[in-house]
CSV table of C-alpha atoms in Angstrom, one decimal:
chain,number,residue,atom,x,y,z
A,9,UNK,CA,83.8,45.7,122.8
A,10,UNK,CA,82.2,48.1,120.3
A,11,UNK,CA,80.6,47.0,117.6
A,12,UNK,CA,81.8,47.0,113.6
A,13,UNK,CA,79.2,49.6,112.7
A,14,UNK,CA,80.0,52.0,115.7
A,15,UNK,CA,83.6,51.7,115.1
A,16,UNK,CA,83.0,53.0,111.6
A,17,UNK,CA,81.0,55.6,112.9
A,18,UNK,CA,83.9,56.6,115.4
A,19,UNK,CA,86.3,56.9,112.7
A,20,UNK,CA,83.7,58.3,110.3
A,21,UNK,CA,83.3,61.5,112.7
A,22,UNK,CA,87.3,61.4,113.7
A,23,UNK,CA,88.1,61.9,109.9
A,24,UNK,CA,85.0,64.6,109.5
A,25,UNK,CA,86.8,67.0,112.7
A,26,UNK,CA,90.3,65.8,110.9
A,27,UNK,CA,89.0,67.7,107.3
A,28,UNK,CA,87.4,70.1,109.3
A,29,UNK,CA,90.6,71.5,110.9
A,30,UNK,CA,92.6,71.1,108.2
A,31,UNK,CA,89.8,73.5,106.1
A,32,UNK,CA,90.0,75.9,109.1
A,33,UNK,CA,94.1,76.1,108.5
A,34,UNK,CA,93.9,77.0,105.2
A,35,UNK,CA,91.4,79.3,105.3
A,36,UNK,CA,93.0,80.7,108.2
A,37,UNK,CA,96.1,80.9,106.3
A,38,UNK,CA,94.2,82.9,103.5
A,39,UNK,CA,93.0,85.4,105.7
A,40,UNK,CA,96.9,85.6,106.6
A,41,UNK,CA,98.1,86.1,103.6
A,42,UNK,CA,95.2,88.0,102.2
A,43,UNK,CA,96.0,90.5,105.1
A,44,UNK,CA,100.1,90.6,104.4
A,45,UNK,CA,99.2,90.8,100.4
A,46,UNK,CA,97.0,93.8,101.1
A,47,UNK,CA,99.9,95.3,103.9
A,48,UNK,CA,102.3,95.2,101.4
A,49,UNK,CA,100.1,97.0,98.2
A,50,UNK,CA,101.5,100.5,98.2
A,51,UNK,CA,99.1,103.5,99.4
A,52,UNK,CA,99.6,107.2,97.9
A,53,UNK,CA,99.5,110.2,100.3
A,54,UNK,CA,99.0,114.0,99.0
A,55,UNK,CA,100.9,116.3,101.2
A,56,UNK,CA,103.0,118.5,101.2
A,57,UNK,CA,106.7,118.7,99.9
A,58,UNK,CA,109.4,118.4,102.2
A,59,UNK,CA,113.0,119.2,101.4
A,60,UNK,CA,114.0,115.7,101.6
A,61,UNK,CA,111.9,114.9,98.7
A,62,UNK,CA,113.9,117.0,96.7
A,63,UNK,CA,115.9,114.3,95.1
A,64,UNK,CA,113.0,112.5,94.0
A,65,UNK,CA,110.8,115.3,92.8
A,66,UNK,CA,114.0,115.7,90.4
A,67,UNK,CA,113.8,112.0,89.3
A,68,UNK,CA,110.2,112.4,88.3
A,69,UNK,CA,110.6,115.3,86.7
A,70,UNK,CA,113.7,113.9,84.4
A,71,UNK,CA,111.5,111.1,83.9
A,72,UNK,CA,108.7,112.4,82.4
A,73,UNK,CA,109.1,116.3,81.7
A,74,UNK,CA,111.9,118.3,78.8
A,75,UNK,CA,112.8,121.0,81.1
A,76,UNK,CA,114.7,120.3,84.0
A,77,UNK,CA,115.8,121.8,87.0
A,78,UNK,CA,118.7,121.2,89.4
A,79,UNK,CA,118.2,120.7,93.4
A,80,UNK,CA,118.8,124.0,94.1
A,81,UNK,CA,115.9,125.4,92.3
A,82,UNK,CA,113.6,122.8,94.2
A,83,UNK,CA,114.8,123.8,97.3
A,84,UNK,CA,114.5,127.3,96.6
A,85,UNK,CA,110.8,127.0,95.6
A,86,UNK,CA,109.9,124.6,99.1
A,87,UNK,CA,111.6,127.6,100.8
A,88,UNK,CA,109.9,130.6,99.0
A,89,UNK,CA,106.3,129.0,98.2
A,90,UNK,CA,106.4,125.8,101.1
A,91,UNK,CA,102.2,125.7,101.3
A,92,UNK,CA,101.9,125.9,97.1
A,93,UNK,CA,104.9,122.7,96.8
A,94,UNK,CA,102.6,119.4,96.9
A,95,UNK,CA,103.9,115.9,96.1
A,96,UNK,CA,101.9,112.0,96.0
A,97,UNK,CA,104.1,110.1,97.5
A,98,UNK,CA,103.6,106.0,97.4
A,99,UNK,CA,103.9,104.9,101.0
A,100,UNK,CA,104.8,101.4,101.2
A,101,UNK,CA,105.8,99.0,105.2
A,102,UNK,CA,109.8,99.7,104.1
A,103,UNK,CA,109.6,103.5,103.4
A,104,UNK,CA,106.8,103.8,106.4
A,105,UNK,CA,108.2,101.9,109.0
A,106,UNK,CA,112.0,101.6,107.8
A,107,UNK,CA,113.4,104.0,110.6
A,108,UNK,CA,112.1,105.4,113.5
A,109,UNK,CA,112.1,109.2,114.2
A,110,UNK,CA,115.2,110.7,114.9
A,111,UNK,CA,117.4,107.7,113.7
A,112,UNK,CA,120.5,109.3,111.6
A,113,UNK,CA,119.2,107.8,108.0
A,114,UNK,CA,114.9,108.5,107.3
A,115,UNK,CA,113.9,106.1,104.3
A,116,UNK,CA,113.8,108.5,100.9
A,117,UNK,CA,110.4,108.9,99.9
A,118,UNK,CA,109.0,108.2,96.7
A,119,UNK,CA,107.0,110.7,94.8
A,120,UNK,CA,105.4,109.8,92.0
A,121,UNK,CA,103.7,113.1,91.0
A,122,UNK,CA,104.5,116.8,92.5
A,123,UNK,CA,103.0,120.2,91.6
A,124,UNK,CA,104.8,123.4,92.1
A,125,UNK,CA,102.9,126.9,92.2
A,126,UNK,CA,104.1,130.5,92.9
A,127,UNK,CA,103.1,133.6,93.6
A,128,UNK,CA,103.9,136.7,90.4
A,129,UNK,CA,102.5,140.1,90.6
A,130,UNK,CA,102.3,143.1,88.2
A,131,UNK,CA,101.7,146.5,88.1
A,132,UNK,CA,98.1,147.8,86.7
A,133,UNK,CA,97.0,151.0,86.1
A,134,UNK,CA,93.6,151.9,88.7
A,135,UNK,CA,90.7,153.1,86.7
A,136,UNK,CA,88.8,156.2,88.2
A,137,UNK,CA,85.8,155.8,89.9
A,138,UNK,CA,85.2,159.5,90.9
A,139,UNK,CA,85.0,162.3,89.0
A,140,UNK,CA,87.6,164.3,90.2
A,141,UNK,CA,90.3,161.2,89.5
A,142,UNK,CA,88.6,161.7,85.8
A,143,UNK,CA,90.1,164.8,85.3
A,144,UNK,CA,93.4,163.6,86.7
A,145,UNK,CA,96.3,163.9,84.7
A,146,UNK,CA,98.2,161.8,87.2
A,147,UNK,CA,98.0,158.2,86.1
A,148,UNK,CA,97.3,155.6,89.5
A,149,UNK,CA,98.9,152.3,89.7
A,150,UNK,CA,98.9,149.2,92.0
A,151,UNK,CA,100.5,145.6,92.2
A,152,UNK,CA,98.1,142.4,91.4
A,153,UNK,CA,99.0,139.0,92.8
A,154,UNK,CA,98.4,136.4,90.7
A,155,UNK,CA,99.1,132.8,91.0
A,156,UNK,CA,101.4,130.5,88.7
A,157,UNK,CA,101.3,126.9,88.3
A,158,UNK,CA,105.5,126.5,87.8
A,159,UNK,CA,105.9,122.6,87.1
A,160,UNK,CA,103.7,119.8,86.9
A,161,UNK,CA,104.4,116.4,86.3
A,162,UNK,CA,103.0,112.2,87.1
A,163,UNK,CA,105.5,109.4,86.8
A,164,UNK,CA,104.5,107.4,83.3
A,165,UNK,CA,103.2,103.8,85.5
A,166,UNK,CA,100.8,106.3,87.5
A,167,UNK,CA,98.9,108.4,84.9
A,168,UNK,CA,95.1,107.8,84.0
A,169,UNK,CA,94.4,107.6,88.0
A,170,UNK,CA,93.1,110.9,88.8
A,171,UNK,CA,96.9,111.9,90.4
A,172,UNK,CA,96.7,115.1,88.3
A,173,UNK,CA,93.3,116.9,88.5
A,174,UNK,CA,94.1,116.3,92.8
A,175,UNK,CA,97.3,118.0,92.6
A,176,UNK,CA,95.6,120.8,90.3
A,177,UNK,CA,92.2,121.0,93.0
A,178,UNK,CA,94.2,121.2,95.9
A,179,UNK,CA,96.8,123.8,94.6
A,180,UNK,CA,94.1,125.9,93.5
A,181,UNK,CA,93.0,125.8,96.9
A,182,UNK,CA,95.4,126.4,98.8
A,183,UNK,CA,96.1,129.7,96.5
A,184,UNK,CA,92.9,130.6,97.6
A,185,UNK,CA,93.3,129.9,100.5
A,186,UNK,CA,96.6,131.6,101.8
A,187,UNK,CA,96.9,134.2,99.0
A,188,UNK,CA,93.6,135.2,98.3
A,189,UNK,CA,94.9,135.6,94.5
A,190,UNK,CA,91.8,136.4,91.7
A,191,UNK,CA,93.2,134.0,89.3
A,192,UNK,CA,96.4,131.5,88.4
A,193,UNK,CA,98.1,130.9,84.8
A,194,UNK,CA,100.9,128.7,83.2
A,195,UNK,CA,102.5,128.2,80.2
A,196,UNK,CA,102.6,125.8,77.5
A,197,UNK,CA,104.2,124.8,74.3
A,198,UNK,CA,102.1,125.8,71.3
A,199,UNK,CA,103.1,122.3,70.1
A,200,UNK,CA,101.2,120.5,73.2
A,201,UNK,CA,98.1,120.7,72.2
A,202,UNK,CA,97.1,117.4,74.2
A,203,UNK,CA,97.8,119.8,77.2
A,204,UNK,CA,96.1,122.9,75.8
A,205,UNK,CA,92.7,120.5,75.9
A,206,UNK,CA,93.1,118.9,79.1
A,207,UNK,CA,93.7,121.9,80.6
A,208,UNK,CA,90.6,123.7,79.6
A,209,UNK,CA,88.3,121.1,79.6
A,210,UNK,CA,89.2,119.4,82.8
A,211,UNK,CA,90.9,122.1,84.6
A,212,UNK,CA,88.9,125.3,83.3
A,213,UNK,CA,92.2,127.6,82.1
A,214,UNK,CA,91.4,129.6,78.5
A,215,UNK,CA,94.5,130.5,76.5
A,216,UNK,CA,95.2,134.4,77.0
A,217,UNK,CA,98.3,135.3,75.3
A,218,UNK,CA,100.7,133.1,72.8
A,219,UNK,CA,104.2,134.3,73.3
A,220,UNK,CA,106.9,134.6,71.2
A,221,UNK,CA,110.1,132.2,71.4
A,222,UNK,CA,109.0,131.4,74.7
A,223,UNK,CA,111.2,128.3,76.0
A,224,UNK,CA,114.8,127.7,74.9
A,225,UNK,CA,114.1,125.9,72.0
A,226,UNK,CA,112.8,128.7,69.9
A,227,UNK,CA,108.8,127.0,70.4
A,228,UNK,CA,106.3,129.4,71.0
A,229,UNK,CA,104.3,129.2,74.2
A,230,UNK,CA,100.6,129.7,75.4
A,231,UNK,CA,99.9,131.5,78.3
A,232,UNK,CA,96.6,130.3,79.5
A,233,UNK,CA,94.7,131.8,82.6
A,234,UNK,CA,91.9,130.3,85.2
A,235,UNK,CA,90.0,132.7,87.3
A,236,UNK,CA,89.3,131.4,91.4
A,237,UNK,CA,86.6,132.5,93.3
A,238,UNK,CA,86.6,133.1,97.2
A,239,UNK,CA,86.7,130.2,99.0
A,240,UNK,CA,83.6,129.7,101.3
A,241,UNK,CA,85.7,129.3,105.0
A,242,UNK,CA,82.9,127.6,106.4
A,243,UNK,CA,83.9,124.5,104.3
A,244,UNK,CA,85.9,122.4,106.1
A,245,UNK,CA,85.5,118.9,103.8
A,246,UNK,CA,88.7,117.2,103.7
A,247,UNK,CA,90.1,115.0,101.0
A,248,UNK,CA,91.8,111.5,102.3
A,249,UNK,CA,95.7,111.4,103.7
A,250,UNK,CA,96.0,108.3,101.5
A,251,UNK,CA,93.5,106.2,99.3
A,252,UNK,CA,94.3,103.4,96.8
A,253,UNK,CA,95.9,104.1,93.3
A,254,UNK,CA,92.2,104.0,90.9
A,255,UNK,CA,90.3,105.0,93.8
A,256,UNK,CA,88.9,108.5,93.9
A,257,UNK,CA,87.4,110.6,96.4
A,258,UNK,CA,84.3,112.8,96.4
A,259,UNK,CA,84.8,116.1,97.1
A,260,UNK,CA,86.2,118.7,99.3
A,261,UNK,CA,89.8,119.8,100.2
A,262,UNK,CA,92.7,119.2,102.5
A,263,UNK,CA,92.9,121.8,105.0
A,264,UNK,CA,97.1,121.6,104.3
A,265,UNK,CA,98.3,124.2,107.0
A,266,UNK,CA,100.3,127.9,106.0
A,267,UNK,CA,104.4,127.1,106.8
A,268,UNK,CA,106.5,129.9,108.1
A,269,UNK,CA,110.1,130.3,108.2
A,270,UNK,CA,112.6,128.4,106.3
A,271,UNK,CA,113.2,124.7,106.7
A,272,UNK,CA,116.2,124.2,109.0
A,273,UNK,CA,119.6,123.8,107.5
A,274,UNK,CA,118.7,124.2,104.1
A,275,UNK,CA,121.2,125.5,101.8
A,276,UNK,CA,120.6,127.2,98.4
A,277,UNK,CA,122.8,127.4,95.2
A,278,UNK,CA,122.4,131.3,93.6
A,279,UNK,CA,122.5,129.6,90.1
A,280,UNK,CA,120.1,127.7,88.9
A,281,UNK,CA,121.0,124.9,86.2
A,282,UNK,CA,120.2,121.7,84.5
A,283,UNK,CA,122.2,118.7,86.0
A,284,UNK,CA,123.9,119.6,82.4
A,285,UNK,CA,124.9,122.7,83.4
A,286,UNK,CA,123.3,124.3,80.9
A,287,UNK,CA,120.8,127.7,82.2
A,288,UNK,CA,117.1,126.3,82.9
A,289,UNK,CA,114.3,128.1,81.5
A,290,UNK,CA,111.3,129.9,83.4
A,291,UNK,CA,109.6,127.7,83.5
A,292,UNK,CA,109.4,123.4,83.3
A,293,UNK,CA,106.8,122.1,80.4
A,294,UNK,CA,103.5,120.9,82.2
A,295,UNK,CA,102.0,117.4,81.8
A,296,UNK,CA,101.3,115.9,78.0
A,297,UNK,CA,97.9,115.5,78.2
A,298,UNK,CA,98.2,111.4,78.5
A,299,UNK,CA,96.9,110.9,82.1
């Protein structure tokens, strides 16, 4: 029979392994639910805009910008300018994992910021360079592609996190890019002038031309310009697919690839119109300067 002391001892160590193992469950269970918390938290991805995003690049643009566009117009832009048409799009397990490939529904995505570009071109007048076109009286002219920033726009719960100047840097890009274009403008109210300022001190554009009556309301409009230089092709950096909303990378751009053809089964309106019915202007008013 054991003694009184060692008995003590026995139980001693029996309740020590007891604690022990209970500890190791809960922290084990922390790790668990650290894990599914962090599984859960939404990622954003910059990509490119598919035509089934469509309906909620509309949403974020009635939510946060005064002119609107109906579906067609989207869809006619993704179709014209597919590689210029970017869109951050929070990715969550339901929206990622909800269907798989090929199933009849595909979860709706969710954009919570989109930037749309174009190409414009105009016709310039060539100045001689020899002396014989000097004494020309026949005047030479040729078309200049330009670049056009056409909408821009970052859901209200996701400003002040860098979801902006991305867009901006990686549409500027891809103008380069694919186009090859010697510069890119847009337009703003003369009214904005939170815009005017972010957009020349963070984004490098310098008002070149105030226009008139520019959008429907009668307010005048500022047509402000930024020059891009040749890319360097040998610069292959890569921004990340996704990254966590505050988080910012360091540099470099996503080598998004050149689309060709039209997206299958698409169909386009001729008009375009607000979802009031009403004629939409130009162009849609760019962000308000609170990111």
């Amino acid at each position: 029979m054991k003694r009184p002391k060692e008995q003590a001892k026995l139980v001693f160590l029996g309740l020590l392994r007891t604690v022990s193992a209970l500890a190791g469950t809960a922290e084990s269970s922390r790790v668990v639910e650290s894990s599914w918390q962090a599984w859960k938290q939404p990622a954003l991805t910059l990509r490119l805009a598919r035509r089934t995003d469509v309906p909620s690049i509309q949403r974020c643009n009635l939510a946060t910008l005064p002119e609107n566009y109906n579906a067609a117009f989207y869809t006619q832009h993704l179709r014209q300018w597919p590689e210029l048409s970017l869109v951050v799009v929070e990715e969550t397990p339901s929206n990622t994992f909800g269907s798989f490939p090929g199933s009849p529904s595909q979860p709706e995505s969710n954009v919570v910021a989109y930037v749309l570009g174009r190409i414009d071109s105009r016709t310039i007048p060539v100045v001689p360079t020899s002396s014989h076109a000097l004494w020309s009286t026949q005047q030479v002219y040729q078309r200049e592609e330009f670049g056009h920033i056409t909408s821009l726009a970052v859901s209200h719960e996701y400003r002040r996190q860098g979801l902006a100047g991305e867009l901006m840097e990686q549409l500027h890009y891809q103008l380069q890019k694919h186009y090859r274009v010697p510069r890119v403008g847009l337009h703003v109210r003369q009214s904005n002038q939170p815009a005017v300022t972010l957009y020349q001190q963070k984004f490098g554009y310098e008002p070149a031309e105030k226009i008139p009556n520019y959008y429907q309301d009668g307010e005048d409009g500022y047509y402000m310009v930024k020059s891009l230089p040749p890319i360097v092709e040998s610069y292959q950096s890569r921004l990340p697919f996704s990254y966590q909303p505050g988080l910012f990378r360091v540099g470099g751009k996503m080598a998004l690839p050149r689309l060709v053809g039209r997206p299958v089964g698409d169909v386009v309106d001729t008009e375009s119109t607000t979802s009031t019915g009403s004629a939409v202007s130009s162009e849609g008013e760019l962000l308000n300067g609170h990111l």
